[in-house]
Short mmCIF file of C-alpha atoms in Angstrom, two decimals:
data_model
loop_
_atom_site.label_atom_id
_atom_site.label_comp_id
_atom_site.label_asym_id
_atom_site.label_seq_id
_atom_site.Cartn_x
_atom_site.Cartn_y
_atom_site.Cartn_z
CA MET B 1 55.39 71.90 -18.56
CA MET B 2 52.37 69.88 -19.62
CA VAL B 3 48.88 71.22 -18.97
CA GLU B 4 46.10 68.76 -18.20
CA LEU B 5 43.46 69.73 -20.74
CA LYS B 6 39.94 68.34 -20.85
CA LYS B 7 37.46 68.67 -23.69
CA VAL B 8 34.12 69.70 -22.15
CA ALA B 9 31.98 70.58 -25.19
CA ASP B 10 32.31 71.01 -28.95
CA LYS B 11 35.72 72.67 -29.52
CA ILE B 12 35.78 73.86 -25.88
CA TYR B 13 38.63 72.83 -23.58
CA ARG B 14 39.46 73.65 -19.99
CA PHE B 15 42.32 73.37 -17.57
CA GLU B 16 42.30 73.96 -13.85
CA THR B 17 44.99 75.50 -11.66
CA MET B 18 45.33 75.86 -7.92
CA LEU B 19 47.44 78.85 -6.92
CA SER B 20 48.75 79.15 -3.37
CA VAL B 21 47.06 82.54 -2.94
CA MET B 22 43.59 81.24 -3.86
CA THR B 23 41.17 79.18 -1.81
CA SER B 24 39.64 77.36 -4.79
CA PRO B 25 40.90 76.21 -8.19
CA PHE B 26 40.63 78.56 -11.15
CA THR B 27 39.55 77.36 -14.59
CA VAL B 28 40.69 78.70 -17.95
CA TYR B 29 38.62 77.88 -21.07
CA LEU B 30 39.95 77.70 -24.62
CA ILE B 31 37.78 77.59 -27.74
CA LYS B 32 39.52 76.08 -30.73
CA GLU B 33 37.80 77.66 -33.71
CA SER B 34 39.26 79.19 -36.87
CA GLU B 35 39.93 82.12 -34.54
CA GLY B 36 41.16 81.18 -31.08
CA VAL B 37 39.42 82.37 -27.92
CA VAL B 38 40.43 82.27 -24.27
CA ILE B 39 37.67 82.84 -21.73
CA GLU B 40 38.82 83.67 -18.20
CA PRO B 41 42.54 84.34 -18.75
CA GLY B 42 43.04 84.39 -14.99
CA PRO B 43 45.97 86.08 -13.26
CA GLY B 44 49.27 86.83 -14.97
CA ALA B 45 50.84 83.77 -13.38
CA LEU B 46 48.83 81.59 -15.78
CA ALA B 47 50.04 83.16 -19.05
CA ALA B 48 52.73 80.53 -19.65
CA ARG B 49 50.26 77.71 -18.98
CA ILE B 50 47.78 79.22 -21.43
CA GLN B 51 50.54 79.32 -24.05
CA GLU B 52 51.38 75.68 -23.36
CA ALA B 53 47.71 74.65 -23.52
CA MET B 54 47.38 76.42 -26.88
CA LYS B 55 50.47 74.62 -28.13
CA GLN B 56 49.01 71.26 -27.10
CA LEU B 57 45.81 72.12 -29.00
CA GLY B 58 47.65 73.42 -32.06
CA MET B 59 46.32 76.95 -31.51
CA LYS B 60 48.79 79.51 -32.84
CA ASP B 61 46.99 82.76 -32.11
CA LEU B 62 44.09 84.34 -30.27
CA ALA B 63 41.38 86.54 -31.72
CA TYR B 64 39.67 87.23 -28.38
CA ILE B 65 40.63 87.33 -24.72
CA ILE B 66 37.47 87.47 -22.60
CA PRO B 67 37.49 87.82 -18.80
CA THR B 68 34.06 87.79 -17.15
CA HIS B 69 35.17 90.69 -14.94
CA ILE B 70 38.32 92.58 -14.06
CA HIS B 71 39.18 91.15 -10.61
CA VAL B 72 42.78 89.92 -10.47
CA ASP B 73 41.95 86.20 -10.41
CA HIS B 74 39.89 86.52 -13.62
CA ALA B 75 41.60 89.26 -15.63
CA GLY B 76 44.94 90.04 -13.99
CA GLY B 77 46.71 88.29 -16.88
CA ALA B 78 44.83 90.06 -19.69
CA GLY B 79 47.62 92.61 -20.16
CA LYS B 80 50.32 89.94 -20.34
CA LEU B 81 48.31 87.91 -22.87
CA ALA B 82 47.62 91.06 -24.91
CA GLN B 83 51.41 91.53 -25.15
CA LEU B 84 51.90 87.93 -26.25
CA PHE B 85 49.06 88.07 -28.79
CA PRO B 86 49.00 91.62 -30.19
CA LYS B 87 46.29 90.79 -32.76
CA ALA B 88 43.84 89.75 -30.03
CA LYS B 89 41.00 91.93 -28.80
CA VAL B 90 40.30 92.00 -25.06
CA LEU B 91 36.54 92.15 -24.50
CA VAL B 92 35.60 94.16 -21.42
CA HIS B 93 32.43 95.55 -19.84
CA PRO B 94 32.43 99.35 -20.40
CA ALA B 95 32.63 99.90 -16.62
CA GLY B 96 35.96 98.07 -16.54
CA VAL B 97 37.70 99.61 -19.56
CA LYS B 98 39.51 102.46 -17.76
CA HIS B 99 40.81 100.04 -15.12
CA VAL B 100 42.41 97.65 -17.62
CA VAL B 101 43.93 100.53 -19.64
CA ASN B 102 45.34 102.06 -16.44
CA PRO B 103 45.26 99.38 -13.72
CA ALA B 104 46.59 101.62 -10.92
CA ARG B 105 43.34 101.50 -8.92
CA LEU B 106 42.93 97.80 -9.60
CA ILE B 107 46.44 97.17 -8.31
CA GLU B 108 45.76 99.17 -5.14
CA SER B 109 42.48 97.34 -4.43
CA THR B 110 44.22 94.01 -5.05
CA LYS B 111 46.91 94.98 -2.52
CA THR B 112 44.18 95.81 0.00
CA VAL B 113 42.65 92.34 -0.31
CA PHE B 114 45.71 90.13 -0.95
CA GLY B 115 48.62 92.16 0.41
CA ALA B 116 51.33 94.34 -1.09
CA ASP B 117 53.20 91.26 -2.33
CA PHE B 118 50.24 89.87 -4.32
CA GLU B 119 52.40 89.64 -7.47
CA ALA B 120 54.38 86.79 -5.91
CA GLY B 121 51.32 84.57 -6.22
CA PHE B 122 49.18 86.16 -8.92
CA GLY B 123 51.80 87.70 -11.17
CA PRO B 124 51.81 91.36 -12.27
CA ILE B 125 48.76 93.26 -13.51
CA LEU B 126 49.88 94.89 -16.77
CA PRO B 127 47.92 97.49 -18.73
CA VAL B 128 46.06 96.43 -21.87
CA PRO B 129 46.78 98.70 -24.85
CA GLU B 130 43.70 100.74 -25.65
CA SER B 131 43.97 99.64 -29.28
CA GLN B 132 43.37 96.04 -28.21
CA ILE B 133 40.30 96.73 -26.06
CA LYS B 134 36.76 96.25 -27.25
CA ALA B 135 34.04 97.51 -24.91
CA VAL B 136 31.08 95.18 -25.44
CA GLU B 137 27.38 95.91 -25.08
CA ASP B 138 24.74 93.87 -23.29
CA GLY B 139 23.41 91.29 -25.75
CA GLU B 140 26.18 91.84 -28.28
CA ILE B 141 27.10 88.78 -30.34
CA ILE B 142 30.71 87.98 -31.17
CA LYS B 143 31.08 85.63 -34.13
CA VAL B 144 33.96 83.18 -33.96
CA GLY B 145 34.03 80.86 -36.94
CA THR B 146 30.55 79.33 -37.03
CA ARG B 147 30.07 80.00 -33.31
CA GLU B 148 28.14 82.86 -31.71
CA LEU B 149 29.21 84.13 -28.30
CA GLN B 150 26.64 86.44 -26.73
CA ILE B 151 27.78 88.91 -24.10
CA ILE B 152 25.30 89.40 -21.26
CA TYR B 153 25.78 91.90 -18.45
CA ALA B 154 25.62 90.14 -15.09
CA PRO B 155 26.13 92.62 -12.22
CA GLY B 156 25.83 91.84 -8.52
CA HIS B 157 29.19 90.29 -7.76
CA ALA B 158 30.67 93.38 -9.41
CA PRO B 159 29.19 96.10 -11.65
CA HIS B 160 31.64 95.18 -14.45
CA HIS B 161 30.68 91.50 -14.46
CA MET B 162 29.37 89.86 -17.62
CA VAL B 163 28.83 86.29 -18.75
CA ILE B 164 29.40 84.70 -22.14
CA PHE B 165 26.57 82.60 -23.58
CA ASP B 166 27.78 80.16 -26.22
CA ARG B 167 24.69 79.79 -28.38
CA SER B 168 26.05 76.75 -30.22
CA VAL B 169 26.12 74.56 -27.08
CA LYS B 170 23.69 76.67 -24.98
CA GLY B 171 26.34 77.06 -22.30
CA ILE B 172 27.02 79.94 -19.92
CA PHE B 173 30.59 80.87 -18.97
CA CYS B 174 29.24 82.22 -15.72
CA GLY B 175 32.25 83.63 -13.88
CA GLU B 176 30.91 84.27 -10.38
CA ALA B 177 27.39 85.30 -11.40
CA LEU B 178 25.79 81.99 -10.43
CA GLY B 179 27.56 81.29 -7.17
CA LEU B 180 30.59 79.24 -6.25
CA PRO B 181 30.06 75.48 -6.58
CA GLY B 182 31.20 73.05 -3.91
CA GLY B 183 30.84 69.39 -3.08
CA GLU B 184 31.60 66.46 -5.35
CA ASP B 185 28.53 67.07 -7.53
CA HIS B 186 28.80 70.92 -7.51
CA ARG B 187 25.36 71.08 -5.87
CA ILE B 188 26.46 73.29 -2.97
CA LEU B 189 26.48 76.86 -4.25
CA LEU B 190 27.59 79.77 -2.08
CA PRO B 191 27.28 83.39 -3.20
CA ALA B 192 30.42 84.95 -4.66
CA VAL B 193 30.78 87.96 -2.40
CA ALA B 194 33.55 90.55 -2.54
CA PRO B 195 33.74 94.09 -1.16
CA PRO B 196 33.13 96.85 -1.95
CA SER B 197 30.58 96.49 -4.75
CA PHE B 198 28.64 93.28 -3.99
CA ASP B 199 24.88 93.87 -4.18
CA GLN B 200 22.65 90.97 -3.13
CA GLU B 201 19.47 92.30 -4.74
CA THR B 202 21.19 92.86 -8.10
CA TYR B 203 22.96 89.50 -7.78
CA ILE B 204 19.66 87.63 -7.50
CA GLN B 205 18.12 89.67 -10.32
CA THR B 206 21.05 88.60 -12.51
CA MET B 207 20.43 84.95 -11.68
CA GLU B 208 16.81 85.30 -12.78
CA LYS B 209 17.95 87.01 -15.98
CA LEU B 210 20.35 84.15 -16.74
CA ARG B 211 17.70 81.53 -15.93
CA LYS B 212 15.71 82.80 -18.94
CA LEU B 213 18.50 81.70 -21.29
CA ASN B 214 17.43 78.07 -20.71
CA ALA B 215 21.08 77.03 -20.72
CA ARG B 216 22.07 73.38 -20.83
CA ILE B 217 25.62 73.77 -19.49
CA LEU B 218 27.29 75.91 -16.84
CA PHE B 219 31.02 76.54 -17.27
CA TYR B 220 32.15 77.62 -13.79
CA SER B 221 35.33 79.66 -13.31
CA HIS B 222 35.95 78.38 -9.78
CA GLY B 223 34.81 74.82 -10.35
CA GLY B 224 33.94 72.37 -13.08
CA VAL B 225 31.37 72.04 -15.83
CA VAL B 226 27.80 70.97 -15.12
CA GLY B 227 25.47 69.86 -17.88
CA TYR B 228 22.37 68.93 -15.91
CA ASP B 229 19.80 70.48 -13.57
CA VAL B 230 20.82 74.01 -14.59
CA ASP B 231 17.51 75.55 -13.51
CA ARG B 232 17.68 73.80 -10.14
CA LEU B 233 21.27 74.93 -9.64
CA ILE B 234 20.29 78.56 -10.24
CA THR B 235 17.51 78.16 -7.67
CA GLN B 236 20.04 76.67 -5.24
CA ALA B 237 22.38 79.61 -5.79
CA GLU B 238 19.57 82.10 -5.08
CA GLU B 239 18.51 80.28 -1.92
CA SER B 240 22.08 80.05 -0.63
CA THR B 241 22.60 83.75 -1.26
CA ARG B 242 19.55 84.65 0.82
CA ILE B 243 20.32 82.17 3.61
CA LEU B 244 23.97 83.18 4.01
CA GLY B 245 23.02 86.85 3.77
CA ASP B 246 20.48 86.45 6.60
CA ILE B 247 23.02 84.59 8.74
CA ILE B 248 25.57 87.38 8.33
CA LEU B 249 23.01 90.17 8.84
CA ASN B 250 21.82 88.63 12.11
CA ALA B 251 25.38 88.13 13.31
CA LEU B 252 26.30 91.73 12.50
CA LYS B 253 23.16 93.05 14.23
CA ASP B 254 23.88 91.01 17.36
CA GLY B 255 27.35 92.48 17.55
CA GLY B 256 30.32 90.92 19.29
CA THR B 257 33.99 90.77 18.40
CA ASN B 258 35.17 89.93 14.91
CA GLU B 259 36.23 86.54 16.25
CA ASP B 260 32.71 85.89 17.58
CA ILE B 261 31.10 86.87 14.28
CA ASN B 262 33.55 84.77 12.27
CA ARG B 263 32.99 81.73 14.48
CA ARG B 264 29.20 82.06 14.31
CA ILE B 265 29.14 82.39 10.54
CA LYS B 266 31.63 79.56 10.06
CA GLU B 267 29.52 77.25 12.22
CA SER B 268 26.30 78.27 10.46
CA ALA B 269 27.84 77.69 7.02
CA ALA B 270 29.00 74.24 8.08
CA ARG B 271 25.53 73.42 9.42
CA HIS B 272 23.51 74.77 6.48
CA PHE B 273 25.86 73.99 3.59
CA ALA B 274 28.17 71.25 4.89
CA MET B 275 31.04 73.47 3.79
CA THR B 276 34.03 74.82 5.69
CA LEU B 277 34.83 78.45 4.91
CA THR B 278 38.49 79.43 4.98
CA ASP B 279 39.66 82.58 6.73
CA MET B 280 39.94 84.34 3.36
CA ASP B 281 36.44 83.18 2.35
CA LEU B 282 35.09 84.55 5.62
CA ALA B 283 36.89 87.88 5.29
CA LEU B 284 35.66 88.46 1.73
CA THR B 285 32.11 87.24 2.35
CA ILE B 286 31.54 89.08 5.62
CA GLY B 287 33.27 92.20 4.28
CA GLY B 288 31.17 92.21 1.11
CA TYR B 289 27.89 91.75 2.96
CA GLU B 290 28.82 94.29 5.65
CA VAL B 291 29.43 97.02 3.04
CA TYR B 292 26.18 96.08 1.28
CA TYR B 293 24.11 96.15 4.48
CA LYS B 294 25.62 99.46 5.56
CA LYS B 295 24.65 100.97 2.20
CA LYS B 296 21.10 99.66 2.80
CA GLY B 297 21.10 101.15 6.32
CA LEU B 298 20.51 97.74 7.93
CA VAL B 299 23.59 97.73 10.19
#
């Protein structure tokens, strides 16, 4: 099993995988320093591919396993990788620690979204031994060889979301904090919305916080790598978040059947963003916004 690896920056490599249960590709990043790092380990189904990618790069061990947040598509495989690399530390936002040590609630919420048989596509969610977990603070710097990786809290998509800022290349491993890129040039950015904890106001505040890093590169988790127009892309992500949020709010206020609301939002997204939303995209996006607007007392 060969993995198609691509070097995207100094000592940084990526590979992309499309799983049948996901609507967009997922990207794993490997940093080949004196101490190996995997950023975005993905679901458990990718563990063997990560091992193969490391073999191709001549990486024998991992010092750090860093998911941006604990949702199954980003961190479901952290427990499996922790088993394979017992010397590695898994870096987690403090709000996510209890859920990776005991993933029972995470497993139940994953079943709610993806079905009781989610393991068939994603692989199992295994616990991470507490001895291998490192809860990281906002702004904390992790030194890897000569490289400095700065952890920055990035809530909005989820309260346990963080990004990793590689100070050596001025690149942000942004998870879902800066939208989901689409189109051939990644210039269509939709908000990454997921119930029950999406918060639009916090999401946009996070984007403004990350803008101040003056990054040169964005390493997307559901998409490629963009090394130009970073400031403009963040602006685009903010605008898309507001526009799509308004579309969904108006549709929810007007009422109608679920089918009517889905059709209206799908047509509006195609008109405004030239992008077709899948049924799963619609369910997650509408569900996330609906919970958010109910909390705000707007619907």
